[in-house]
Amino acid sequence: MNGRGDVKMLWALWLIFAGFLAGINGIESAAAKPIKILALGTSLTQGYNLPPGTDYCAILQAKLRAKGYDVVVVNAGVSGDTSAGGLARMDWALAEPVDGAIVELGANDALRGLDVQETRKNIDWVVLNLKRRGIVVLLAGMKSPRNLGAEYAASFDALYPEIAARHKVLLYPFFLDGVEADLKLNQADGIHPNEKGSQVIVRRILPFVEKLIGQIKAKPANAPTP
């Protein structure tokens, strides 16, 4: 082989090696990308009247990272939001790509005594739209105030397991489990969790969020959108 042929061979080998390095770097970059979870909800998600860093989203992210998960929890809670409001702002909430979503909607619908069928329809559409975008979902259930009557309460409470079963998504049965009606864990209004209440919420929902992360990791990289 002459000198010019040797140079061409070396150049070809270098291009192959450079392509291999680029592929390795691409894999490392993808592996290093944190899992992003959208927390779509009401003032309970937002952290109403709480100091920065003490809402459940911030605590949840800190707890997950302490357990070794490279996770970012995006707080998309809006005080006073209804299920219709959550549905209406989905495009805004999903302006940046996310891998998973925790949906906490419906509390304000129940407080206002809104029609349960409308609430069911709105939350159903939220979950469906998330799944169509390939986003793994954890649905957080809520309970109706009992002063609205047994029929309303039974219908409202049932909508969450119904939707979760229909769309085959994870369900956390009651977002305020362990916190509801406990004066030590709520603010003066008796509705919104205080800092200790936020800690309780995180402790109880954490295993479900870990299941969510497991489903995200198990999902094929190029899985088709449902």
PDB file of C-alpha atoms in Angstrom:
ATOM      1  CA  MET A   1       0.000   0.000   0.000  1.00  0.00           C
ATOM      2  CA  ASN A   2       1.426   3.414  -0.914  1.00  0.00           C
ATOM      3  CA  GLY A   3       1.620   6.427   1.408  1.00  0.00           C
ATOM      4  CA  ARG A   4      -1.574   7.988   0.082  1.00  0.00           C
ATOM      5  CA  GLY A   5      -3.448   4.728   0.663  1.00  0.00           C
ATOM      6  CA  ASP A   6      -2.157   4.567   4.232  1.00  0.00           C
ATOM      7  CA  VAL A   7      -3.409   8.097   4.921  1.00  0.00           C
ATOM      8  CA  LYS A   8      -6.857   7.263   3.543  1.00  0.00           C
ATOM      9  CA  MET A   9      -6.992   4.123   5.666  1.00  0.00           C
ATOM     10  CA  LEU A  10      -6.020   6.018   8.815  1.00  0.00           C
ATOM     11  CA  TRP A  11      -8.573   8.712   8.054  1.00  0.00           C
ATOM     12  CA  ALA A  12     -11.313   6.113   7.593  1.00  0.00           C
ATOM     13  CA  LEU A  13     -10.377   4.420  10.862  1.00  0.00           C
ATOM     14  CA  TRP A  14     -10.437   7.778  12.639  1.00  0.00           C
ATOM     15  CA  LEU A  15     -13.927   8.535  11.314  1.00  0.00           C
ATOM     16  CA  ILE A  16     -15.157   5.152  12.548  1.00  0.00           C
ATOM     17  CA  PHE A  17     -13.579   5.728  15.956  1.00  0.00           C
ATOM     18  CA  ALA A  18     -14.981   9.261  16.188  1.00  0.00           C
ATOM     19  CA  GLY A  19     -18.459   7.952  15.353  1.00  0.00           C
ATOM     20  CA  PHE A  20     -18.111   5.303  18.052  1.00  0.00           C
ATOM     21  CA  LEU A  21     -17.106   7.938  20.622  1.00  0.00           C
ATOM     22  CA  ALA A  22     -20.037  10.135  19.608  1.00  0.00           C
ATOM     23  CA  GLY A  23     -22.394   7.210  20.102  1.00  0.00           C
ATOM     24  CA  ILE A  24     -20.959   6.501  23.546  1.00  0.00           C
ATOM     25  CA  ASN A  25     -21.264  10.159  24.516  1.00  0.00           C
ATOM     26  CA  GLY A  26     -24.861  10.192  23.287  1.00  0.00           C
ATOM     27  CA  ILE A  27     -25.705   7.168  25.399  1.00  0.00           C
ATOM     28  CA  GLU A  28     -24.055   8.735  28.454  1.00  0.00           C
ATOM     29  CA  SER A  29     -25.933  11.999  27.899  1.00  0.00           C
ATOM     30  CA  ALA A  30     -29.248  10.165  27.629  1.00  0.00           C
ATOM     31  CA  ALA A  31     -28.453   8.165  30.749  1.00  0.00           C
ATOM     32  CA  ALA A  32     -27.541  11.324  32.632  1.00  0.00           C
ATOM     33  CA  LYS A  33     -30.816  13.041  31.774  1.00  0.00           C
ATOM     34  CA  PRO A  34     -32.961  13.309  34.927  1.00  0.00           C
ATOM     35  CA  ILE A  35     -36.465  11.893  35.029  1.00  0.00           C
ATOM     36  CA  LYS A  36     -38.941  14.769  34.965  1.00  0.00           C
ATOM     37  CA  ILE A  37     -42.269  14.379  36.756  1.00  0.00           C
ATOM     38  CA  LEU A  38     -45.068  16.924  36.379  1.00  0.00           C
ATOM     39  CA  ALA A  39     -47.220  17.494  39.466  1.00  0.00           C
ATOM     40  CA  LEU A  40     -50.486  18.812  38.036  1.00  0.00           C
ATOM     41  CA  GLY A  41     -52.890  19.914  40.726  1.00  0.00           C
ATOM     42  CA  THR A  42     -54.503  22.434  43.016  1.00  0.00           C
ATOM     43  CA  SER A  43     -53.294  24.467  45.995  1.00  0.00           C
ATOM     44  CA  LEU A  44     -52.552  21.137  47.680  1.00  0.00           C
ATOM     45  CA  THR A  45     -49.859  20.579  45.069  1.00  0.00           C
ATOM     46  CA  GLN A  46     -48.844  24.224  44.861  1.00  0.00           C
ATOM     47  CA  GLY A  47     -48.073  24.439  48.581  1.00  0.00           C
ATOM     48  CA  TYR A  48     -50.566  27.134  49.563  1.00  0.00           C
ATOM     49  CA  ASN A  49     -49.231  29.529  52.222  1.00  0.00           C
ATOM     50  CA  LEU A  50     -46.096  27.454  52.823  1.00  0.00           C
ATOM     51  CA  PRO A  51     -42.491  28.718  52.878  1.00  0.00           C
ATOM     52  CA  PRO A  52     -40.408  27.833  49.798  1.00  0.00           C
ATOM     53  CA  GLY A  53     -39.058  24.310  49.937  1.00  0.00           C
ATOM     54  CA  THR A  54     -41.712  23.003  52.331  1.00  0.00           C
ATOM     55  CA  ASP A  55     -44.460  22.110  49.827  1.00  0.00           C
ATOM     56  CA  TYR A  56     -44.962  18.467  49.011  1.00  0.00           C
ATOM     57  CA  CYS A  57     -43.358  18.748  45.547  1.00  0.00           C
ATOM     58  CA  ALA A  58     -40.098  20.115  46.961  1.00  0.00           C
ATOM     59  CA  ILE A  59     -40.047  17.562  49.761  1.00  0.00           C
ATOM     60  CA  LEU A  60     -40.883  14.738  47.350  1.00  0.00           C
ATOM     61  CA  GLN A  61     -38.024  15.688  45.044  1.00  0.00           C
ATOM     62  CA  ALA A  62     -35.599  15.877  47.975  1.00  0.00           C
ATOM     63  CA  LYS A  63     -36.698  12.489  49.346  1.00  0.00           C
ATOM     64  CA  LEU A  64     -36.401  10.846  45.930  1.00  0.00           C
ATOM     65  CA  ARG A  65     -32.921  12.257  45.374  1.00  0.00           C
ATOM     66  CA  ALA A  66     -31.882  11.120  48.846  1.00  0.00           C
ATOM     67  CA  LYS A  67     -32.881   7.601  47.761  1.00  0.00           C
ATOM     68  CA  GLY A  68     -30.671   7.861  44.672  1.00  0.00           C
ATOM     69  CA  TYR A  69     -33.232   8.826  42.026  1.00  0.00           C
ATOM     70  CA  ASP A  70     -32.158  11.492  39.549  1.00  0.00           C
ATOM     71  CA  VAL A  71     -35.556  13.189  39.447  1.00  0.00           C
ATOM     72  CA  VAL A  72     -36.989  16.662  38.926  1.00  0.00           C
ATOM     73  CA  VAL A  73     -40.516  17.290  40.224  1.00  0.00           C
ATOM     74  CA  VAL A  74     -42.182  20.182  38.386  1.00  0.00           C
ATOM     75  CA  ASN A  75     -44.744  21.969  40.556  1.00  0.00           C
ATOM     76  CA  ALA A  76     -47.742  22.763  38.343  1.00  0.00           C
ATOM     77  CA  GLY A  77     -50.224  23.334  41.149  1.00  0.00           C
ATOM     78  CA  VAL A  78     -52.606  26.291  40.890  1.00  0.00           C
ATOM     79  CA  SER A  79     -54.595  27.505  43.879  1.00  0.00           C
ATOM     80  CA  GLY A  80     -58.354  27.242  43.384  1.00  0.00           C
ATOM     81  CA  ASP A  81     -58.056  25.212  40.200  1.00  0.00           C
ATOM     82  CA  THR A  82     -60.890  22.890  39.254  1.00  0.00           C
ATOM     83  CA  SER A  83     -60.635  19.804  37.087  1.00  0.00           C
ATOM     84  CA  ALA A  84     -61.794  21.956  34.154  1.00  0.00           C
ATOM     85  CA  GLY A  85     -59.009  24.424  34.859  1.00  0.00           C
ATOM     86  CA  GLY A  86     -56.425  21.652  35.005  1.00  0.00           C
ATOM     87  CA  LEU A  87     -57.604  20.318  31.669  1.00  0.00           C
ATOM     88  CA  ALA A  88     -57.599  23.788  30.100  1.00  0.00           C
ATOM     89  CA  ARG A  89     -53.979  24.506  31.019  1.00  0.00           C
ATOM     90  CA  MET A  90     -52.441  21.206  30.006  1.00  0.00           C
ATOM     91  CA  ASP A  91     -50.644  22.627  26.977  1.00  0.00           C
ATOM     92  CA  TRP A  92     -49.057  25.281  29.187  1.00  0.00           C
ATOM     93  CA  ALA A  93     -48.112  22.739  31.845  1.00  0.00           C
ATOM     94  CA  LEU A  94     -46.560  20.497  29.204  1.00  0.00           C
ATOM     95  CA  ALA A  95     -44.577  23.216  27.444  1.00  0.00           C
ATOM     96  CA  GLU A  96     -41.456  21.268  28.439  1.00  0.00           C
ATOM     97  CA  PRO A  97     -41.283  17.488  27.930  1.00  0.00           C
ATOM     98  CA  VAL A  98     -41.904  15.328  31.000  1.00  0.00           C
ATOM     99  CA  ASP A  99     -41.639  11.594  31.604  1.00  0.00           C
ATOM    100  CA  GLY A 100     -44.354  11.163  34.201  1.00  0.00           C
ATOM    101  CA  ALA A 101     -47.212  13.022  35.846  1.00  0.00           C
ATOM    102  CA  ILE A 102     -48.917  13.021  39.238  1.00  0.00           C
ATOM    103  CA  VAL A 103     -52.485  14.254  38.752  1.00  0.00           C
ATOM    104  CA  GLU A 104     -54.153  15.807  41.816  1.00  0.00           C
ATOM    105  CA  LEU A 105     -57.390  17.413  40.658  1.00  0.00           C
ATOM    106  CA  GLY A 106     -60.991  17.494  41.842  1.00  0.00           C
ATOM    107  CA  ALA A 107     -60.742  18.800  45.414  1.00  0.00           C
ATOM    108  CA  ASN A 108     -62.127  22.205  44.476  1.00  0.00           C
ATOM    109  CA  ASP A 109     -64.864  20.605  42.378  1.00  0.00           C
ATOM    110  CA  ALA A 110     -66.097  18.790  45.488  1.00  0.00           C
ATOM    111  CA  LEU A 111     -65.797  21.857  47.723  1.00  0.00           C
ATOM    112  CA  ARG A 112     -68.025  23.739  45.261  1.00  0.00           C
ATOM    113  CA  GLY A 113     -70.413  20.828  44.800  1.00  0.00           C
ATOM    114  CA  LEU A 114     -69.832  20.745  41.050  1.00  0.00           C
ATOM    115  CA  ASP A 115     -71.454  18.080  38.935  1.00  0.00           C
ATOM    116  CA  VAL A 116     -69.608  14.794  39.451  1.00  0.00           C
ATOM    117  CA  GLN A 117     -70.070  13.718  35.841  1.00  0.00           C
ATOM    118  CA  GLU A 118     -68.291  16.862  34.643  1.00  0.00           C
ATOM    119  CA  THR A 119     -65.449  16.291  37.095  1.00  0.00           C
ATOM    120  CA  ARG A 120     -65.160  12.675  35.958  1.00  0.00           C
ATOM    121  CA  LYS A 121     -65.103  13.731  32.304  1.00  0.00           C
ATOM    122  CA  ASN A 122     -62.445  16.403  32.877  1.00  0.00           C
ATOM    123  CA  ILE A 123     -60.086  14.172  34.844  1.00  0.00           C
ATOM    124  CA  ASP A 124     -60.621  11.366  32.356  1.00  0.00           C
ATOM    125  CA  TRP A 125     -59.547  13.694  29.553  1.00  0.00           C
ATOM    126  CA  VAL A 126     -56.500  14.839  31.522  1.00  0.00           C
ATOM    127  CA  VAL A 127     -55.329  11.263  31.994  1.00  0.00           C
ATOM    128  CA  LEU A 128     -56.125  10.323  28.407  1.00  0.00           C
ATOM    129  CA  ASN A 129     -54.234  13.316  27.003  1.00  0.00           C
ATOM    130  CA  LEU A 130     -51.190  12.529  29.148  1.00  0.00           C
ATOM    131  CA  LYS A 131     -51.180   8.917  27.983  1.00  0.00           C
ATOM    132  CA  ARG A 132     -51.513   9.978  24.361  1.00  0.00           C
ATOM    133  CA  ARG A 133     -48.310  11.977  24.817  1.00  0.00           C
ATOM    134  CA  GLY A 134     -46.554   8.896  26.151  1.00  0.00           C
ATOM    135  CA  ILE A 135     -46.470  10.217  29.725  1.00  0.00           C
ATOM    136  CA  VAL A 136     -46.730   7.697  32.574  1.00  0.00           C
ATOM    137  CA  VAL A 137     -49.455   8.683  35.054  1.00  0.00           C
ATOM    138  CA  LEU A 138     -50.075   8.418  38.788  1.00  0.00           C
ATOM    139  CA  LEU A 139     -53.624   9.531  39.624  1.00  0.00           C
ATOM    140  CA  ALA A 140     -54.113  10.890  43.155  1.00  0.00           C
ATOM    141  CA  GLY A 141     -57.606  10.329  44.483  1.00  0.00           C
ATOM    142  CA  MET A 142     -59.651  12.752  46.543  1.00  0.00           C
ATOM    143  CA  LYS A 143     -62.730  12.438  48.755  1.00  0.00           C
ATOM    144  CA  SER A 144     -65.854  14.551  48.814  1.00  0.00           C
ATOM    145  CA  PRO A 145     -66.870  16.494  51.936  1.00  0.00           C
ATOM    146  CA  ARG A 146     -69.540  14.429  53.671  1.00  0.00           C
ATOM    147  CA  ASN A 147     -71.887  17.405  54.094  1.00  0.00           C
ATOM    148  CA  LEU A 148     -72.807  17.124  50.396  1.00  0.00           C
ATOM    149  CA  GLY A 149     -74.720  13.937  51.038  1.00  0.00           C
ATOM    150  CA  ALA A 150     -74.031  10.228  50.789  1.00  0.00           C
ATOM    151  CA  GLU A 151     -75.027   9.940  47.123  1.00  0.00           C
ATOM    152  CA  TYR A 152     -72.734  12.753  45.987  1.00  0.00           C
ATOM    153  CA  ALA A 153     -69.855  11.463  48.121  1.00  0.00           C
ATOM    154  CA  ALA A 154     -70.161   7.900  46.826  1.00  0.00           C
ATOM    155  CA  SER A 155     -70.248   9.041  43.208  1.00  0.00           C
ATOM    156  CA  PHE A 156     -67.359  11.461  43.615  1.00  0.00           C
ATOM    157  CA  ASP A 157     -65.099   9.094  45.551  1.00  0.00           C
ATOM    158  CA  ALA A 158     -65.620   6.363  42.957  1.00  0.00           C
ATOM    159  CA  LEU A 159     -64.499   8.409  39.953  1.00  0.00           C
ATOM    160  CA  TYR A 160     -60.777   8.035  40.703  1.00  0.00           C
ATOM    161  CA  PRO A 161     -60.556   4.222  40.824  1.00  0.00           C
ATOM    162  CA  GLU A 162     -62.869   4.095  37.800  1.00  0.00           C
ATOM    163  CA  ILE A 163     -60.596   6.336  35.729  1.00  0.00           C
ATOM    164  CA  ALA A 164     -57.421   4.597  36.909  1.00  0.00           C
ATOM    165  CA  ALA A 165     -58.858   1.201  35.969  1.00  0.00           C
ATOM    166  CA  ARG A 166     -60.121   2.427  32.595  1.00  0.00           C
ATOM    167  CA  HIS A 167     -56.755   3.827  31.556  1.00  0.00           C
ATOM    168  CA  LYS A 168     -54.617   1.291  33.443  1.00  0.00           C
ATOM    169  CA  VAL A 169     -52.682   3.916  35.391  1.00  0.00           C
ATOM    170  CA  LEU A 170     -51.364   3.919  38.943  1.00  0.00           C
ATOM    171  CA  LEU A 171     -53.754   5.113  41.644  1.00  0.00           C
ATOM    172  CA  TYR A 172     -52.926   6.666  45.012  1.00  0.00           C
ATOM    173  CA  PRO A 173     -56.339   6.297  46.675  1.00  0.00           C
ATOM    174  CA  PHE A 174     -56.439   9.491  48.766  1.00  0.00           C
ATOM    175  CA  PHE A 175     -53.997  12.384  48.470  1.00  0.00           C
ATOM    176  CA  LEU A 176     -54.698  13.648  52.011  1.00  0.00           C
ATOM    177  CA  ASP A 177     -54.445  10.230  53.634  1.00  0.00           C
ATOM    178  CA  GLY A 178     -53.177  10.634  57.193  1.00  0.00           C
ATOM    179  CA  VAL A 179     -53.519  14.412  57.065  1.00  0.00           C
ATOM    180  CA  GLU A 180     -57.228  15.132  56.647  1.00  0.00           C
ATOM    181  CA  ALA A 181     -58.926  16.579  59.750  1.00  0.00           C
ATOM    182  CA  ASP A 182     -55.735  16.451  61.830  1.00  0.00           C
ATOM    183  CA  LEU A 183     -55.310  19.925  63.365  1.00  0.00           C
ATOM    184  CA  LYS A 184     -51.614  19.336  63.965  1.00  0.00           C
ATOM    185  CA  LEU A 185     -50.990  18.653  60.284  1.00  0.00           C
ATOM    186  CA  ASN A 186     -53.113  21.420  58.758  1.00  0.00           C
ATOM    187  CA  GLN A 187     -53.082  25.184  58.620  1.00  0.00           C
ATOM    188  CA  ALA A 188     -55.645  27.279  60.468  1.00  0.00           C
ATOM    189  CA  ASP A 189     -58.189  26.846  57.653  1.00  0.00           C
ATOM    190  CA  GLY A 190     -58.296  23.111  58.362  1.00  0.00           C
ATOM    191  CA  ILE A 191     -57.946  22.360  54.639  1.00  0.00           C
ATOM    192  CA  HIS A 192     -54.376  23.002  53.567  1.00  0.00           C
ATOM    193  CA  PRO A 193     -51.506  20.933  54.990  1.00  0.00           C
ATOM    194  CA  ASN A 194     -48.793  22.668  56.981  1.00  0.00           C
ATOM    195  CA  GLU A 195     -45.112  21.730  56.756  1.00  0.00           C
ATOM    196  CA  LYS A 196     -45.588  18.617  58.900  1.00  0.00           C
ATOM    197  CA  GLY A 197     -48.613  17.674  56.829  1.00  0.00           C
ATOM    198  CA  SER A 198     -46.558  17.959  53.641  1.00  0.00           C
ATOM    199  CA  GLN A 199     -44.033  15.555  55.139  1.00  0.00           C
ATOM    200  CA  VAL A 200     -46.798  13.050  55.881  1.00  0.00           C
ATOM    201  CA  ILE A 201     -48.185  13.306  52.351  1.00  0.00           C
ATOM    202  CA  VAL A 202     -44.751  12.635  50.903  1.00  0.00           C
ATOM    203  CA  ARG A 203     -44.061   9.709  53.206  1.00  0.00           C
ATOM    204  CA  ARG A 204     -47.317   8.019  52.214  1.00  0.00           C
ATOM    205  CA  ILE A 205     -47.272   8.727  48.488  1.00  0.00           C
ATOM    206  CA  LEU A 206     -43.546   7.983  48.062  1.00  0.00           C
ATOM    207  CA  PRO A 207     -43.900   4.222  47.361  1.00  0.00           C
ATOM    208  CA  PHE A 208     -46.431   5.003  44.636  1.00  0.00           C
ATOM    209  CA  VAL A 209     -44.100   7.561  43.067  1.00  0.00           C
ATOM    210  CA  GLU A 210     -41.328   4.977  43.116  1.00  0.00           C
ATOM    211  CA  LYS A 211     -43.647   2.651  41.187  1.00  0.00           C
ATOM    212  CA  LEU A 212     -44.235   5.511  38.737  1.00  0.00           C
ATOM    213  CA  ILE A 213     -40.477   5.908  38.268  1.00  0.00           C
ATOM    214  CA  GLY A 214     -40.155   2.156  37.775  1.00  0.00           C
ATOM    215  CA  GLN A 215     -42.740   2.273  34.994  1.00  0.00           C
ATOM    216  CA  ILE A 216     -40.950   5.217  33.400  1.00  0.00           C
ATOM    217  CA  LYS A 217     -37.631   3.349  33.424  1.00  0.00           C
ATOM    218  CA  ALA A 218     -39.240   0.193  32.064  1.00  0.00           C
ATOM    219  CA  LYS A 219     -40.779   2.021  29.151  1.00  0.00           C
ATOM    220  CA  PRO A 220     -38.893   1.426  25.860  1.00  0.00           C
ATOM    221  CA  ALA A 221     -37.023   4.534  24.689  1.00  0.00           C
ATOM    222  CA  ASN A 222     -38.869   4.647  21.379  1.00  0.00           C
ATOM    223  CA  ALA A 223     -42.199   3.327  22.590  1.00  0.00           C
ATOM    224  CA  PRO A 224     -45.111   4.515  20.432  1.00  0.00           C
ATOM    225  CA  THR A 225     -47.483   7.021  21.956  1.00  0.00           C
ATOM    226  CA  PRO A 226     -50.657   5.265  23.217  1.00  0.00           C
TER     227      PRO A 226
END
